[in-house]
GROMACS .gro file of C-alpha atoms in nm:
model
  426
    1MET     CA    1   0.176  -4.791 -21.980
    2ARG     CA    2  -0.188  -4.679 -22.056
    3ARG     CA    3  -0.430  -4.702 -21.831
    4ARG     CA    4  -0.648  -4.936 -22.031
    5ILE     CA    5  -0.326  -5.168 -21.967
    6MET     CA    6  -0.307  -5.168 -21.628
    7MET     CA    7  -0.660  -5.231 -21.601
    8THR     CA    8  -0.660  -5.551 -21.815
    9ALA     CA    9  -0.354  -5.603 -21.575
   10VAL     CA   10  -0.616  -5.580 -21.326
   11ALA     CA   11  -0.834  -5.823 -21.468
   12ALA     CA   12  -0.576  -6.070 -21.497
   13ALA     CA   13  -0.489  -6.058 -21.151
   14GLY     CA   14  -0.162  -5.977 -21.204
   15ALA     CA   15   0.118  -6.169 -21.265
   16PHE     CA   16   0.373  -6.190 -20.991
   17ALA     CA   17   0.393  -6.564 -20.869
   18LEU     CA   18   0.645  -6.779 -20.707
   19THR     CA   19   0.583  -7.197 -20.753
   20ALA     CA   20   0.711  -7.474 -20.617
   21CYS     CA   21   0.971  -7.750 -20.809
   22THR     CA   22   0.697  -8.034 -20.826
   23SER     CA   23   0.605  -8.268 -21.084
   24GLY     CA   24   0.285  -8.340 -21.047
   25GLY     CA   25   0.104  -8.482 -20.735
   26GLY     CA   26   0.206  -8.288 -20.500
   27GLY     CA   27   0.126  -8.184 -20.131
   28ASP     CA   28   0.266  -8.453 -19.991
   29GLY     CA   29   0.506  -8.243 -19.772
   30GLY     CA   30   0.218  -8.120 -19.587
   31THR     CA   31   0.285  -7.807 -19.417
   32GLU     CA   32   0.618  -7.933 -19.288
   33GLY     CA   33   0.792  -8.007 -19.633
   34ARG     CA   34   1.116  -7.814 -19.713
   35GLY     CA   35   1.344  -7.757 -20.033
   36ASP     CA   36   1.396  -7.570 -20.316
   37ILE     CA   37   1.099  -7.367 -20.483
   38THR     CA   38   1.045  -7.185 -20.789
   39ILE     CA   39   0.933  -6.816 -20.804
   40TRP     CA   40   0.757  -6.632 -21.128
   41TYR     CA   41   0.788  -6.282 -21.177
   42SER     CA   42   0.575  -6.041 -21.373
   43ASN     CA   43   0.711  -5.865 -21.662
   44ASN     CA   44   0.639  -5.543 -21.476
   45GLU     CA   45   1.002  -5.380 -21.406
   46ALA     CA   46   0.940  -5.212 -21.096
   47GLU     CA   47   0.822  -5.551 -20.946
   48ILE     CA   48   1.090  -5.759 -21.128
   49ALA     CA   49   1.353  -5.564 -20.951
   50TRP     CA   50   1.180  -5.622 -20.617
   51GLY     CA   51   1.158  -5.972 -20.697
   52GLU     CA   52   1.534  -6.034 -20.799
   53GLN     CA   53   1.677  -5.893 -20.468
   54MET     CA   54   1.431  -6.093 -20.268
   55VAL     CA   55   1.572  -6.382 -20.409
   56GLU     CA   56   1.930  -6.296 -20.394
   57ALA     CA   57   1.877  -6.239 -20.026
   58TRP     CA   58   1.692  -6.519 -19.945
   59ASN     CA   59   1.944  -6.737 -20.118
   60ALA     CA   60   2.249  -6.565 -19.988
   61GLU     CA   61   2.122  -6.743 -19.618
   62HIS     CA   62   1.943  -7.082 -19.737
   63PRO     CA   63   2.143  -7.281 -19.942
   64ASP     CA   64   1.970  -7.570 -19.911
   65GLU     CA   65   1.620  -7.456 -19.996
   66GLN     CA   66   1.698  -7.213 -20.310
   67VAL     CA   67   1.443  -7.010 -20.456
   68LYS     CA   68   1.500  -6.990 -20.876
   69ALA     CA   69   1.318  -6.711 -21.064
   70GLN     CA   70   1.108  -6.743 -21.403
   71GLU     CA   71   0.793  -6.575 -21.543
   72ILE     CA   72   0.439  -6.708 -21.517
   73PRO     CA   73   0.335  -6.879 -21.800
   74ALA     CA   74   0.154  -6.723 -22.055
   75GLY     CA   75  -0.220  -6.710 -22.087
   76ALA     CA   76  -0.532  -6.547 -22.134
   77SER     CA   77  -0.544  -6.398 -21.774
   78SER     CA   78  -0.355  -6.504 -21.432
   79GLU     CA   79  -0.694  -6.655 -21.304
   80GLU     CA   80  -0.710  -6.908 -21.601
   81VAL     CA   81  -0.366  -6.993 -21.575
   82ILE     CA   82  -0.388  -7.056 -21.199
   83GLY     CA   83  -0.706  -7.218 -21.237
   84ALA     CA   84  -0.559  -7.472 -21.494
   85ALA     CA   85  -0.270  -7.571 -21.262
   86ILE     CA   86  -0.520  -7.642 -21.005
   87THR     CA   87  -0.723  -7.855 -21.193
   88ALA     CA   88  -0.387  -8.028 -21.325
   89GLY     CA   89  -0.268  -8.073 -20.980
   90ASN     CA   90   0.065  -7.862 -21.063
   91ALA     CA   91  -0.050  -7.509 -20.898
   92PRO     CA   92   0.259  -7.316 -20.764
   93CYS     CA   93   0.330  -7.301 -20.413
   94LEU     CA   94   0.297  -6.899 -20.423
   95VAL     CA   95   0.119  -6.654 -20.631
   96TYR     CA   96   0.192  -6.343 -20.567
   97ASN     CA   97  -0.092  -6.097 -20.717
   98THR     CA   98  -0.342  -6.331 -20.604
   99SER     CA   99  -0.651  -6.150 -20.695
  100PRO     CA  100  -0.916  -6.110 -20.373
  101ALA     CA  101  -1.167  -6.149 -20.624
  102ALA     CA  102  -1.066  -6.518 -20.732
  103VAL     CA  103  -0.973  -6.646 -20.399
  104PRO     CA  104  -1.320  -6.760 -20.331
  105GLN     CA  105  -1.318  -6.989 -20.635
  106PHE     CA  106  -0.946  -7.108 -20.564
  107GLN     CA  107  -1.055  -7.193 -20.249
  108LYS     CA  108  -1.347  -7.342 -20.381
  109GLN     CA  109  -1.124  -7.578 -20.605
  110GLY     CA  110  -0.971  -7.708 -20.343
  111GLY     CA  111  -0.665  -7.548 -20.419
  112LEU     CA  112  -0.540  -7.321 -20.141
  113VAL     CA  113  -0.388  -7.361 -19.806
  114ASN     CA  114  -0.546  -7.229 -19.535
  115LEU     CA  115  -0.249  -7.021 -19.390
  116SER     CA  116  -0.397  -7.025 -19.038
  117ASP     CA  117  -0.307  -7.380 -19.031
  118PHE     CA  118   0.058  -7.268 -18.962
  119ASP     CA  119   0.133  -7.237 -18.620
  120ASP     CA  120   0.228  -6.882 -18.646
  121GLY     CA  121  -0.014  -6.817 -18.950
  122ASP     CA  122  -0.305  -6.592 -18.805
  123ASP     CA  123  -0.087  -6.399 -18.555
  124TYR     CA  124   0.193  -6.292 -18.822
  125ILE     CA  125  -0.090  -6.168 -19.090
  126THR     CA  126  -0.274  -5.994 -18.806
  127GLU     CA  127   0.005  -5.818 -18.634
  128ARG     CA  128   0.143  -5.720 -18.977
  129SER     CA  129  -0.192  -5.607 -19.159
  130GLY     CA  130  -0.386  -5.503 -18.873
  131ASP     CA  131  -0.755  -5.469 -18.872
  132LEU     CA  132  -0.745  -5.459 -19.273
  133ALA     CA  133  -0.632  -5.842 -19.253
  134GLU     CA  134  -1.003  -5.926 -19.145
  135GLN     CA  135  -1.176  -5.829 -19.470
  136TYR     CA  136  -0.962  -6.154 -19.603
  137ARG     CA  137  -1.057  -6.398 -19.377
  138SER     CA  138  -1.271  -6.661 -19.562
  139PRO     CA  139  -1.640  -6.735 -19.427
  140ASP     CA  140  -1.483  -7.042 -19.243
  141GLY     CA  141  -1.226  -6.788 -19.056
  142GLY     CA  142  -0.936  -6.926 -19.210
  143PHE     CA  143  -0.694  -6.715 -19.421
  144TYR     CA  144  -0.662  -6.864 -19.767
  145GLN     CA  145  -0.427  -6.556 -19.839
  146MET     CA  146  -0.190  -6.323 -19.737
  147PRO     CA  147  -0.290  -5.978 -19.763
  148TRP     CA  148   0.043  -5.792 -19.956
  149LYS     CA  149   0.018  -5.464 -20.136
  150SER     CA  150  -0.269  -5.232 -20.211
  151ASN     CA  151  -0.339  -4.951 -20.456
  152PRO     CA  152  -0.574  -4.714 -20.260
  153VAL     CA  153  -0.773  -4.545 -20.540
  154MET     CA  154  -0.807  -4.185 -20.566
  155ILE     CA  155  -0.913  -3.869 -20.795
  156PHE     CA  156  -0.610  -3.740 -21.037
  157TYR     CA  157  -0.698  -3.425 -21.196
  158ASN     CA  158  -0.476  -3.249 -21.472
  159LYS     CA  159  -0.377  -2.908 -21.297
  160ALA     CA  160  -0.331  -2.735 -21.612
  161MET     CA  161  -0.684  -2.826 -21.734
  162PHE     CA  162  -0.811  -2.677 -21.428
  163ALA     CA  163  -0.640  -2.383 -21.444
  164GLN     CA  164  -0.746  -2.315 -21.829
  165ALA     CA  165  -1.093  -2.351 -21.708
  166GLY     CA  166  -1.043  -2.090 -21.445
  167LEU     CA  167  -1.046  -2.326 -21.149
  168ASP     CA  168  -0.849  -2.350 -20.835
  169ALA     CA  169  -0.599  -2.623 -20.928
  170GLU     CA  170  -0.442  -2.625 -20.568
  171ASN     CA  171  -0.763  -2.671 -20.402
  172PRO     CA  172  -1.009  -2.814 -20.639
  173PRO     CA  173  -1.410  -2.783 -20.554
  174LEU     CA  174  -1.435  -3.169 -20.601
  175ALA     CA  175  -1.521  -3.278 -20.211
  176THR     CA  176  -1.913  -3.289 -20.272
  177TYR     CA  177  -2.107  -3.442 -20.545
  178ASP     CA  178  -2.235  -3.095 -20.628
  179GLU     CA  179  -1.877  -2.972 -20.616
  180PHE     CA  180  -1.795  -3.216 -20.864
  181LEU     CA  181  -2.058  -3.180 -21.083
  182ALA     CA  182  -2.034  -2.817 -21.109
  183THR     CA  183  -1.647  -2.849 -21.194
  184ALA     CA  184  -1.703  -3.087 -21.453
  185ARG     CA  185  -1.951  -2.906 -21.620
  186THR     CA  186  -1.709  -2.611 -21.607
  187LEU     CA  187  -1.424  -2.816 -21.762
  188GLN     CA  188  -1.647  -2.909 -22.022
  189SER     CA  189  -1.797  -2.578 -22.118
  190SER     CA  190  -1.487  -2.389 -22.082
  191GLY     CA  191  -1.326  -2.641 -22.372
  192ALA     CA  192  -1.050  -2.755 -22.118
  193ALA     CA  193  -1.168  -3.110 -22.192
  194GLN     CA  194  -1.406  -3.343 -22.379
  195PHE     CA  195  -1.490  -3.510 -22.082
  196ALA     CA  196  -1.465  -3.430 -21.685
  197ILE     CA  197  -1.397  -3.772 -21.657
  198ASN     CA  198  -1.369  -4.064 -21.831
  199PRO     CA  199  -1.395  -4.451 -21.647
  200ALA     CA  200  -1.396  -4.743 -21.840
  201PRO     CA  201  -1.761  -4.796 -21.973
  202THR     CA  202  -1.749  -5.158 -22.070
  203SER     CA  203  -1.874  -5.459 -21.927
  204GLU     CA  204  -1.580  -5.658 -21.738
  205PHE     CA  205  -1.677  -5.772 -21.367
  206PHE     CA  206  -1.375  -5.558 -21.249
  207GLN     CA  207  -1.470  -5.205 -21.395
  208SER     CA  208  -1.667  -5.084 -21.134
  209TRP     CA  209  -1.386  -5.106 -20.921
  210PHE     CA  210  -1.262  -4.813 -21.069
  211ASP     CA  211  -1.591  -4.586 -21.080
  212PHE     CA  212  -1.890  -4.714 -20.842
  213TYR     CA  213  -1.697  -4.928 -20.584
  214PRO     CA  214  -1.477  -4.638 -20.482
  215LEU     CA  215  -1.757  -4.380 -20.404
  216TYR     CA  216  -1.948  -4.591 -20.249
  217ALA     CA  217  -1.673  -4.696 -19.981
  218ALA     CA  218  -1.647  -4.334 -19.926
  219GLN     CA  219  -2.016  -4.270 -19.905
  220SER     CA  220  -2.100  -4.548 -19.679
  221GLY     CA  221  -1.816  -4.511 -19.450
  222GLY     CA  222  -1.632  -4.879 -19.558
  223THR     CA  223  -1.910  -5.092 -19.653
  224LEU     CA  224  -1.853  -5.390 -19.821
  225LEU     CA  225  -2.077  -5.448 -20.147
  226VAL     CA  226  -2.164  -5.760 -20.000
  227GLU     CA  227  -2.201  -5.837 -19.589
  228ASP     CA  228  -2.310  -6.129 -19.412
  229GLU     CA  229  -2.440  -6.283 -19.741
  230ALA     CA  230  -2.657  -5.990 -19.855
  231ALA     CA  231  -2.617  -5.700 -20.072
  232THR     CA  232  -2.570  -5.381 -19.921
  233PHE     CA  233  -2.578  -5.112 -20.215
  234ASP     CA  234  -2.953  -5.113 -20.234
  235ASP     CA  235  -3.029  -4.798 -19.980
  236GLU     CA  236  -2.983  -4.425 -19.988
  237ASN     CA  237  -2.579  -4.440 -19.991
  238GLY     CA  238  -2.590  -4.696 -20.315
  239THR     CA  239  -2.883  -4.473 -20.476
  240ALA     CA  240  -2.656  -4.135 -20.410
  241VAL     CA  241  -2.363  -4.278 -20.576
  242ALA     CA  242  -2.533  -4.462 -20.865
  243GLU     CA  243  -2.762  -4.116 -20.947
  244PHE     CA  244  -2.412  -3.915 -20.916
  245TRP     CA  245  -2.280  -4.100 -21.208
  246ALA     CA  246  -2.566  -4.138 -21.387
  247THR     CA  247  -2.595  -3.758 -21.419
  248LEU     CA  248  -2.228  -3.730 -21.537
  249TYR     CA  249  -2.325  -3.974 -21.792
  250SER     CA  250  -2.659  -3.846 -21.881
  251GLU     CA  251  -2.479  -3.506 -21.920
  252GLY     CA  252  -2.193  -3.612 -22.144
  253LEU     CA  253  -1.962  -3.528 -21.859
  254ALA     CA  254  -1.836  -3.894 -21.894
  255GLY     CA  255  -1.785  -4.112 -22.241
  256LYS     CA  256  -2.000  -4.383 -22.309
  257GLU     CA  257  -1.788  -4.533 -22.571
  258GLN     CA  258  -1.434  -4.704 -22.511
  259TYR     CA  259  -1.185  -4.474 -22.526
  260GLN     CA  260  -0.834  -4.668 -22.735
  261GLY     CA  261  -0.572  -4.524 -22.483
  262ASP     CA  262  -0.562  -4.358 -22.205
  263ALA     CA  263  -0.772  -4.072 -22.207
  264PHE     CA  264  -0.623  -3.875 -21.891
  265ALA     CA  265  -0.290  -3.900 -22.053
  266ASP     CA  266  -0.386  -3.769 -22.358
  267GLY     CA  267  -0.596  -3.457 -22.207
  268VAL     CA  268  -0.914  -3.619 -22.327
  269ALA     CA  269  -1.040  -3.604 -21.972
  270ALA     CA  270  -0.942  -3.387 -21.686
  271MET     CA  271  -0.985  -3.663 -21.394
  272SER     CA  272  -0.899  -4.020 -21.341
  273ILE     CA  273  -0.972  -4.260 -21.066
  274VAL     CA  274  -0.647  -4.410 -21.027
  275GLY     CA  275  -0.385  -4.595 -20.723
  276PRO     CA  276  -0.042  -4.497 -20.640
  277TRP     CA  277   0.095  -4.633 -20.927
  278ALA     CA  278  -0.055  -4.380 -21.139
  279ILE     CA  279   0.270  -4.096 -21.005
  280SER     CA  280   0.536  -4.244 -21.189
  281VAL     CA  281   0.315  -4.363 -21.512
  282TYR     CA  282   0.190  -3.981 -21.550
  283GLY     CA  283   0.453  -3.804 -21.347
  284GLU     CA  284   0.648  -3.687 -21.628
  285ASP     CA  285   0.393  -3.596 -21.876
  286VAL     CA  286   0.087  -3.431 -21.662
  287ASP     CA  287   0.064  -3.195 -21.375
  288TRP     CA  288  -0.144  -3.337 -21.162
  289GLY     CA  289  -0.278  -3.327 -20.849
  290SER     CA  290  -0.454  -3.617 -20.631
  291VAL     CA  291  -0.778  -3.562 -20.377
  292PRO     CA  292  -1.020  -3.814 -20.239
  293VAL     CA  293  -1.282  -3.983 -20.422
  294PRO     CA  294  -1.604  -3.723 -20.333
  295THR     CA  295  -1.887  -3.804 -20.092
  296GLN     CA  296  -2.258  -3.655 -20.148
  297ASP     CA  297  -2.218  -3.399 -19.843
  298GLY     CA  298  -1.825  -3.369 -19.820
  299THR     CA  299  -1.617  -3.645 -19.615
  300ALA     CA  300  -1.267  -3.520 -19.420
  301PRO     CA  301  -0.984  -3.703 -19.613
  302GLU     CA  302  -0.880  -3.829 -19.271
  303GLU     CA  303  -1.231  -4.017 -19.268
  304THR     CA  304  -1.291  -4.121 -19.671
  305TYR     CA  305  -1.275  -4.459 -19.729
  306THR     CA  306  -1.159  -4.585 -20.061
  307PHE     CA  307  -1.124  -4.910 -20.272
  308SER     CA  308  -0.811  -5.059 -20.199
  309ASP     CA  309  -0.742  -5.246 -20.571
  310ALA     CA  310  -0.511  -5.520 -20.356
  311LYS     CA  311  -0.351  -5.792 -20.463
  312ASN     CA  312  -0.234  -6.075 -20.217
  313VAL     CA  313  -0.034  -6.403 -20.193
  314GLY     CA  314  -0.206  -6.743 -20.204
  315MET     CA  315  -0.053  -7.035 -20.106
  316PHE     CA  316  -0.131  -7.344 -20.333
  317THR     CA  317  -0.191  -7.714 -20.201
  318ALA     CA  318   0.016  -7.869 -20.496
  319CYS     CA  319   0.277  -7.735 -20.332
  320GLU     CA  320   0.512  -8.005 -20.151
  321ASN     CA  321   0.759  -7.796 -19.959
  322GLN     CA  322   0.493  -7.569 -19.814
  323ALA     CA  323   0.724  -7.521 -19.486
  324THR     CA  324   0.964  -7.364 -19.723
  325ALA     CA  325   0.667  -7.171 -19.903
  326TRP     CA  326   0.588  -7.004 -19.578
  327ASP     CA  327   0.937  -6.908 -19.471
  328VAL     CA  328   0.978  -6.721 -19.792
  329LEU     CA  329   0.636  -6.576 -19.779
  330LYS     CA  330   0.716  -6.414 -19.427
  331PHE     CA  331   1.064  -6.309 -19.535
  332SER     CA  332   0.899  -6.151 -19.874
  333THR     CA  333   0.638  -5.965 -19.663
  334SER     CA  334   0.898  -5.870 -19.377
  335GLU     CA  335   0.912  -5.495 -19.256
  336GLU     CA  336   1.232  -5.504 -19.429
  337GLN     CA  337   1.121  -5.631 -19.754
  338ASP     CA  338   0.808  -5.447 -19.779
  339GLY     CA  339   1.018  -5.124 -19.728
  340VAL     CA  340   1.203  -5.210 -20.030
  341TRP     CA  341   0.899  -5.274 -20.209
  342LEU     CA  342   0.760  -4.944 -20.147
  343GLU     CA  343   1.064  -4.779 -20.244
  344GLU     CA  344   1.126  -4.991 -20.604
  345THR     CA  345   0.714  -4.978 -20.670
  346GLY     CA  346   0.538  -4.702 -20.488
  347GLN     CA  347   0.295  -4.943 -20.410
  348MET     CA  348   0.156  -4.984 -20.035
  349PRO     CA  349   0.226  -5.266 -19.840
  350LEU     CA  350  -0.088  -5.400 -19.663
  351ARG     CA  351   0.104  -5.327 -19.329
  352GLN     CA  352  -0.042  -5.146 -19.021
  353ASP     CA  353   0.091  -4.808 -18.915
  354LEU     CA  354   0.233  -4.774 -19.279
  355THR     CA  355   0.318  -4.394 -19.262
  356GLU     CA  356   0.499  -4.431 -18.940
  357VAL     CA  357   0.697  -4.754 -19.002
  358TYR     CA  358   0.800  -4.574 -19.349
  359ALA     CA  359   0.797  -4.214 -19.228
  360ASP     CA  360   1.134  -4.153 -19.419
  361TYR     CA  361   0.996  -4.312 -19.737
  362PHE     CA  362   0.706  -4.073 -19.726
  363GLU     CA  363   0.920  -3.798 -19.605
  364ALA     CA  364   1.127  -3.811 -19.896
  365ASN     CA  365   0.865  -3.913 -20.143
  366PRO     CA  366   0.561  -3.677 -20.053
  367ALA     CA  367   0.362  -3.724 -20.312
  368TYR     CA  368   0.312  -4.090 -20.216
  369GLN     CA  369   0.189  -3.968 -19.854
  370LEU     CA  370  -0.153  -3.947 -19.957
  371PHE     CA  371  -0.188  -4.246 -20.046
  372GLY     CA  372   0.006  -4.369 -19.774
  373ASP     CA  373  -0.258  -4.243 -19.549
  374GLN     CA  374  -0.554  -4.373 -19.765
  375ALA     CA  375  -0.407  -4.735 -19.750
  376ALA     CA  376  -0.553  -4.727 -19.374
  377ARG     CA  377  -0.891  -4.671 -19.494
  378THR     CA  378  -0.971  -4.940 -19.828
  379VAL     CA  379  -1.269  -5.157 -19.845
  380GLU     CA  380  -1.182  -5.504 -20.056
  381VAL     CA  381  -1.421  -5.707 -20.280
  382PRO     CA  382  -1.636  -5.898 -20.068
  383ASN     CA  383  -1.470  -6.235 -19.990
  384VAL     CA  384  -1.785  -6.447 -20.041
  385PRO     CA  385  -1.868  -6.715 -20.286
  386ASN     CA  386  -1.933  -6.672 -20.645
  387SER     CA  387  -1.749  -6.347 -20.606
  388ILE     CA  388  -1.654  -6.286 -20.996
  389GLU     CA  389  -2.014  -6.397 -21.077
  390ILE     CA  390  -2.158  -6.124 -20.798
  391TRP     CA  391  -1.946  -5.845 -20.984
  392GLN     CA  392  -2.040  -5.933 -21.327
  393ALA     CA  393  -2.442  -5.926 -21.237
  394PHE     CA  394  -2.345  -5.573 -21.074
  395ARG     CA  395  -2.199  -5.420 -21.376
  396ASP     CA  396  -2.445  -5.566 -21.623
  397GLY     CA  397  -2.691  -5.406 -21.439
  398TYR     CA  398  -2.475  -5.060 -21.386
  399SER     CA  399  -2.402  -5.057 -21.781
  400ASN     CA  400  -2.776  -5.093 -21.852
  401SER     CA  401  -2.902  -4.827 -21.603
  402VAL     CA  402  -2.608  -4.589 -21.482
  403ILE     CA  403  -2.403  -4.565 -21.812
  404PHE     CA  404  -2.685  -4.628 -22.088
  405GLY     CA  405  -2.992  -4.497 -21.883
  406GLU     CA  406  -3.218  -4.765 -22.006
  407GLU     CA  407  -3.342  -4.835 -21.657
  408PRO     CA  408  -3.422  -4.628 -21.351
  409VAL     CA  409  -3.117  -4.657 -21.112
  410ALA     CA  410  -3.381  -4.768 -20.814
  411ASP     CA  411  -3.477  -5.104 -21.038
  412PHE     CA  412  -3.112  -5.149 -21.092
  413LEU     CA  413  -3.044  -5.164 -20.747
  414THR     CA  414  -3.316  -5.363 -20.634
  415ASP     CA  415  -3.281  -5.599 -20.888
  416ALA     CA  416  -2.917  -5.652 -20.877
  417ALA     CA  417  -2.964  -5.694 -20.493
  418THR     CA  418  -3.223  -5.980 -20.540
  419GLU     CA  419  -2.971  -6.137 -20.767
  420ILE     CA  420  -2.624  -6.105 -20.580
  421ASP     CA  421  -2.846  -6.224 -20.237
  422GLU     CA  422  -2.878  -6.548 -20.432
  423LEU     CA  423  -2.527  -6.561 -20.561
  424ALA     CA  424  -2.368  -6.474 -20.219
  425LYS     CA  425  -2.517  -6.803 -20.063
  426GLY     CA  426  -2.294  -7.018 -20.224
   0.00000   0.00000   0.00000
């Protein structure tokens, strides 16, 4: 798989879903309805393997509430497929890999069940995910999504390229902005790499999750892009992050044109911002190392935040068998099933004390340890109205200013904040 493919999958908000066997209408059983449900898989081999064993285990114990598996229907994106199903009244019971950015719109459509309405809803979610769960509450206080799994992003770097450039490949100087920029210049001037780092410079709303937002989360100590219905980034932290990226682009250390392929895998860029999925993707082809994203003056790894790149599970109001769906949801996010998920996919369950609960896994798979530690310090996209519109407004301004240098950073931040403040009010 190439990074571009993976990022397109992010935009599609994943494609791992569970649905009820409904014949239209739906929802008549409310939270008490029981019966068979259908689950949809993505075409990701590792996730299918997890899903197949989960279904087999559930069905063996529940002969009267069977789960049937199939893939999500084809479409331009999962959001479009799910949104159309909500409108048609035949949305699935549960959708695994629901993008948190899409939840406010699905909720606005009346398509999502408030999981807090189940007697044990709030307790189950908060006991499983701890403090991280609070980022996924909707403004009305309810949980319209089950925090499920994250891919906390970090800096992957090519050790061979660093060594070629005369840099320390085991302890690379990347912690501060000054160190990162000096390292980037050395990588390029030495001829080790065409670009030091090459995030996609394209305009899709989600692209800022893989350049600006992880660094802003780190620089601000875990601040969301929007809090209390107001943009947060028009300040010294947002300025520092934006100016850092603007320097990389203005000096040609990052590319301004879309690369057709995977710049990191192809040896065009020496670094990339990726989650733990990259370990299996790059592991056989690149001698890589990983470090937390940088901050202006350097932050201890155990205190550094990043973007979560989480995907969650939504329950949809068209579901007739919501009691069964809730039980399946709890079963599939149990400690046992989260452990199987971790083994099969290498992605981090949104579970508190992750590295302690699965200490044996991380001891046996040390490459994942940093990501397991990082999973406790992640920032999600804000759960606010017009979420995708907010990110698109930010990306448009960022592209114009930071990537292409057509507007001063200070003006971009102020203008974007003003626009986003209005959007966040709903």
